[in-house]
Amino acid sequence: MLPEIVEVAKLHQLELNHRTIHNEEVLAKCPFCQEDSKPGKRRRFYLSLNSQGQVFRCWYCGESGGVLRFISLLEGVNEEEVKERYRSQDKRRSRKRHPVEQWSTGQRRVYRVIYGGKEPDWQVMRKRDYSYYLRTLDWMQTQWNEIVQHELERAYFWLLLGIHSGRYAHYIARIQSREKLLEIPLLSPVLELFSRSSRPGWTVEVEEFIQRYMSHP
Ligand SMILES: [Zn+2]
């Protein structure tokens, strides 16, 4: 995202023509030639700032360009440096959020119920020790994945139990209520697993358990 050219002008304390402040084209005293700052030119504003295109032009000296060039001229730094500054700012802004940071309130609640403890102050932890913060998030994600796996196994168990016991609707409703509580998909993943010709090892264990259970209830 590009900075606002009028805001940049204000930040550098350029003298603006206040009658144009709400226009698309805002006029200011040109800091590059200062022609309009000469006595007798008090009412002149040669520098035009376009708040839509974020470009500038001085009608006297002809200095012109985009907002990044504007900043580079005002600060006396290389335009590449200015570009880099905003590029890295954008990168920071679009930093991929950790999956744990995207947990819903319900998921956080479930996690706290299972693992106990209080939700830490993430902002503080992040500032104090960034790598510790990341490790904590990774660890929580690992624990969460274990919860999800456990829930999947149980949902699969209920699905089979529903099929074999003839109380299908009852067990499907159970799966759906867990699904709602944990805010994770359970029913469609287990149905999908059930329809597969080759299934992961843990499903075989659940199937064997059900077989034994159904033959000696
Ligand atoms: Zn000028």
Short mmCIF file of C-alpha atoms and ligand atoms in Angstrom, two decimals:
data_model
loop_
_atom_site.label_atom_id
_atom_site.label_comp_id
_atom_site.label_asym_id
_atom_site.label_seq_id
_atom_site.Cartn_x
_atom_site.Cartn_y
_atom_site.Cartn_z
CA MET A 1 0.00 0.00 0.00
CA LEU A 2 1.30 3.40 -0.94
CA PRO A 3 1.36 6.18 1.64
CA GLU A 4 -1.04 9.12 1.17
CA ILE A 5 0.79 11.96 -0.51
CA VAL A 6 -1.10 14.69 1.39
CA GLU A 7 -0.30 12.97 4.69
CA VAL A 8 3.36 12.84 3.69
CA ALA A 9 3.25 16.58 2.93
CA LYS A 10 1.71 17.28 6.34
CA LEU A 11 4.27 15.10 8.04
CA HIS A 12 7.03 17.15 6.44
CA GLN A 13 5.27 20.34 7.43
CA LEU A 14 4.76 21.63 3.96
CA GLU A 15 2.60 24.70 3.83
CA LEU A 16 -0.72 23.68 2.32
CA ASN A 17 -3.33 25.86 0.71
CA HIS A 18 -6.16 25.17 3.10
CA ARG A 19 -8.80 26.13 0.59
CA THR A 20 -7.79 23.07 -1.47
CA ILE A 21 -7.39 20.62 1.39
CA HIS A 22 -10.55 18.65 0.57
CA ASN A 23 -9.97 18.63 -3.17
CA GLU A 24 -8.54 15.81 -5.21
CA GLU A 25 -5.78 18.26 -6.14
CA VAL A 26 -4.21 19.76 -3.02
CA LEU A 27 -1.88 22.73 -3.48
CA ALA A 28 1.25 23.35 -1.41
CA LYS A 29 4.38 25.47 -1.36
CA CYS A 30 7.07 23.72 -3.36
CA PRO A 31 9.95 22.70 -1.07
CA PHE A 32 12.17 21.95 -4.08
CA CYS A 33 12.33 25.36 -5.79
CA GLN A 34 10.68 27.48 -3.08
CA GLU A 35 9.69 29.92 -5.78
CA ASP A 36 6.25 30.33 -4.22
CA SER A 37 7.77 31.13 -0.82
CA LYS A 38 9.38 34.31 -2.12
CA PRO A 39 7.93 37.57 -0.80
CA GLY A 40 5.16 38.74 -3.07
CA LYS A 41 4.20 35.18 -3.92
CA ARG A 42 2.44 34.52 -0.69
CA ARG A 43 -0.76 33.58 -2.46
CA ARG A 44 0.92 31.23 -4.87
CA PHE A 45 1.12 27.48 -4.44
CA TYR A 46 2.99 25.86 -7.28
CA LEU A 47 3.15 22.33 -5.94
CA SER A 48 0.17 20.20 -6.80
CA LEU A 49 -0.47 16.98 -4.87
CA ASN A 50 -2.88 14.55 -6.42
CA SER A 51 -4.58 12.62 -3.62
CA GLN A 52 -6.10 10.10 -6.02
CA GLY A 53 -3.06 9.11 -8.04
CA GLN A 54 -0.59 9.87 -5.18
CA VAL A 55 1.53 11.93 -7.59
CA PHE A 56 2.97 15.45 -7.40
CA ARG A 57 4.09 18.16 -9.76
CA CYS A 58 5.45 21.64 -9.29
CA TRP A 59 4.11 23.96 -11.95
CA TYR A 60 7.13 26.19 -11.56
CA CYS A 61 10.23 23.98 -11.40
CA GLY A 62 8.67 20.94 -12.99
CA GLU A 63 9.72 18.53 -10.25
CA SER A 64 7.30 15.64 -10.40
CA GLY A 65 6.73 11.96 -9.72
CA GLY A 66 4.99 9.47 -7.46
CA VAL A 67 4.70 9.56 -3.71
CA LEU A 68 7.79 7.40 -3.17
CA ARG A 69 9.91 9.81 -5.18
CA PHE A 70 8.28 12.64 -3.23
CA ILE A 71 9.43 11.06 0.04
CA SER A 72 12.90 10.36 -1.29
CA LEU A 73 13.31 14.02 -2.33
CA LEU A 74 11.93 15.35 0.96
CA GLU A 75 14.13 13.08 3.07
CA GLY A 76 17.14 13.17 0.82
CA VAL A 77 17.33 9.40 0.58
CA ASN A 78 17.50 7.08 -2.38
CA GLU A 79 14.12 6.20 -3.88
CA GLU A 80 15.07 2.51 -3.76
CA GLU A 81 15.45 2.80 -0.01
CA VAL A 82 12.01 4.32 0.30
CA LYS A 83 10.55 1.56 -1.87
CA GLU A 84 12.23 -1.09 0.26
CA ARG A 85 10.83 0.53 3.41
CA TYR A 86 7.25 0.19 2.17
CA ARG A 87 7.81 -3.23 0.68
CA SER A 88 8.96 -4.63 4.02
CA GLN A 89 6.09 -2.87 5.78
CA ASP A 90 3.65 -4.57 3.41
CA LYS A 91 5.32 -7.89 4.01
CA ARG A 92 4.99 -7.48 7.75
CA ARG A 93 1.35 -6.55 7.36
CA SER A 94 0.55 -9.57 5.20
CA ARG A 95 2.62 -11.92 7.41
CA LYS A 96 0.92 -15.25 7.35
CA ARG A 97 -0.89 -15.71 10.61
CA HIS A 98 -0.15 -18.78 12.64
CA PRO A 99 -3.02 -21.31 12.57
CA VAL A 100 -3.38 -20.94 16.35
CA GLU A 101 -3.99 -17.23 15.92
CA GLN A 102 -6.90 -18.14 13.68
CA TRP A 103 -8.64 -20.36 16.19
CA SER A 104 -12.21 -19.44 16.90
CA THR A 105 -13.38 -18.50 20.39
CA GLY A 106 -15.01 -21.92 20.67
CA GLN A 107 -11.79 -23.71 19.76
CA ARG A 108 -9.86 -21.68 22.33
CA ARG A 109 -12.42 -22.60 24.95
CA VAL A 110 -12.21 -26.31 24.13
CA TYR A 111 -8.42 -26.17 24.24
CA ARG A 112 -8.48 -24.51 27.67
CA VAL A 113 -10.97 -27.08 28.96
CA ILE A 114 -8.72 -29.94 27.87
CA TYR A 115 -5.28 -28.54 28.66
CA GLY A 116 -6.17 -26.09 31.40
CA GLY A 117 -4.27 -22.91 32.16
CA LYS A 118 -5.10 -19.42 31.14
CA GLU A 119 -4.87 -17.82 27.75
CA PRO A 120 -1.54 -15.94 27.83
CA ASP A 121 -1.22 -12.31 26.86
CA TRP A 122 0.04 -12.97 23.33
CA GLN A 123 1.03 -9.38 22.65
CA VAL A 124 3.25 -9.27 25.72
CA MET A 125 4.74 -12.72 25.08
CA ARG A 126 5.42 -11.84 21.47
CA LYS A 127 7.25 -8.66 22.38
CA ARG A 128 9.22 -10.21 25.22
CA ASP A 129 10.46 -13.32 23.43
CA TYR A 130 9.45 -13.82 19.84
CA SER A 131 10.93 -17.29 19.42
CA TYR A 132 9.32 -18.50 22.63
CA TYR A 133 6.03 -17.10 21.36
CA LEU A 134 6.38 -19.05 18.10
CA ARG A 135 7.36 -22.24 19.91
CA THR A 136 4.31 -21.91 22.15
CA LEU A 137 2.03 -21.50 19.15
CA ASP A 138 3.59 -24.52 17.41
CA TRP A 139 3.22 -26.59 20.55
CA MET A 140 -0.44 -25.59 20.90
CA GLN A 141 -1.02 -26.51 17.28
CA THR A 142 0.49 -29.95 17.87
CA GLN A 143 -1.79 -30.44 20.86
CA TRP A 144 -4.77 -29.26 18.86
CA ASN A 145 -3.97 -31.73 16.07
CA GLU A 146 -3.98 -34.48 18.70
CA ILE A 147 -7.40 -33.36 19.89
CA VAL A 148 -8.69 -33.37 16.32
CA GLN A 149 -7.26 -36.85 15.68
CA HIS A 150 -8.84 -38.17 18.86
CA GLU A 151 -12.19 -36.64 17.91
CA LEU A 152 -11.98 -38.16 14.43
CA GLU A 153 -11.35 -41.60 15.88
CA ARG A 154 -14.30 -41.29 18.20
CA ALA A 155 -16.54 -39.96 15.43
CA TYR A 156 -15.53 -42.90 13.27
CA PHE A 157 -16.33 -45.23 16.13
CA TRP A 158 -19.79 -43.65 16.50
CA LEU A 159 -20.40 -43.88 12.77
CA LEU A 160 -19.68 -47.62 12.76
CA LEU A 161 -21.65 -48.11 15.93
CA GLY A 162 -24.59 -46.31 14.31
CA ILE A 163 -24.40 -48.49 11.24
CA HIS A 164 -24.11 -51.78 13.15
CA SER A 165 -26.55 -51.04 15.93
CA GLY A 166 -29.28 -49.68 13.71
CA ARG A 167 -29.25 -46.39 15.63
CA TYR A 168 -27.65 -44.44 12.85
CA ALA A 169 -29.50 -41.14 13.38
CA HIS A 170 -28.67 -41.15 17.07
CA TYR A 171 -24.92 -41.51 16.53
CA ILE A 172 -24.84 -39.10 13.61
CA ALA A 173 -26.44 -36.51 15.89
CA ARG A 174 -23.71 -37.19 18.46
CA ILE A 175 -21.01 -36.57 15.89
CA GLN A 176 -22.72 -33.39 14.82
CA SER A 177 -22.90 -32.09 18.35
CA ARG A 178 -19.13 -32.63 18.82
CA GLU A 179 -18.60 -30.96 15.50
CA LYS A 180 -20.54 -27.95 16.69
CA LEU A 181 -18.74 -27.78 20.02
CA LEU A 182 -15.24 -28.00 18.57
CA GLU A 183 -16.03 -26.06 15.42
CA ILE A 184 -14.19 -28.59 13.27
CA PRO A 185 -15.56 -30.82 10.49
CA LEU A 186 -16.05 -34.40 11.71
CA LEU A 187 -19.00 -35.99 9.95
CA SER A 188 -17.92 -35.45 6.37
CA PRO A 189 -14.29 -36.53 7.03
CA VAL A 190 -15.41 -39.80 8.67
CA LEU A 191 -17.98 -40.50 5.95
CA GLU A 192 -15.28 -39.85 3.40
CA LEU A 193 -12.93 -42.22 5.25
CA PHE A 194 -15.60 -44.87 5.45
CA SER A 195 -16.19 -44.76 1.69
CA ARG A 196 -12.48 -45.17 0.89
CA SER A 197 -11.18 -48.53 -0.21
CA SER A 198 -7.89 -48.08 1.64
CA ARG A 199 -8.04 -46.53 5.07
CA PRO A 200 -5.44 -45.51 7.67
CA GLY A 201 -4.41 -48.07 10.27
CA TRP A 202 -6.33 -46.54 13.15
CA THR A 203 -9.66 -47.07 11.33
CA VAL A 204 -8.88 -50.79 11.13
CA GLU A 205 -8.39 -50.85 14.89
CA VAL A 206 -11.72 -49.13 15.41
CA GLU A 207 -13.40 -51.60 13.04
CA GLU A 208 -11.94 -54.59 14.88
CA PHE A 209 -13.04 -53.14 18.18
CA ILE A 210 -16.58 -52.68 16.87
CA GLN A 211 -16.66 -56.27 15.58
CA ARG A 212 -15.68 -57.61 18.97
CA TYR A 213 -18.06 -55.25 20.70
CA MET A 214 -20.99 -56.24 18.49
CA SER A 215 -20.39 -59.99 18.86
CA HIS A 216 -20.12 -59.76 22.69
CA PRO A 217 -22.07 -56.69 23.69
ZN ZN B 1 9.06 23.80 -7.51
#
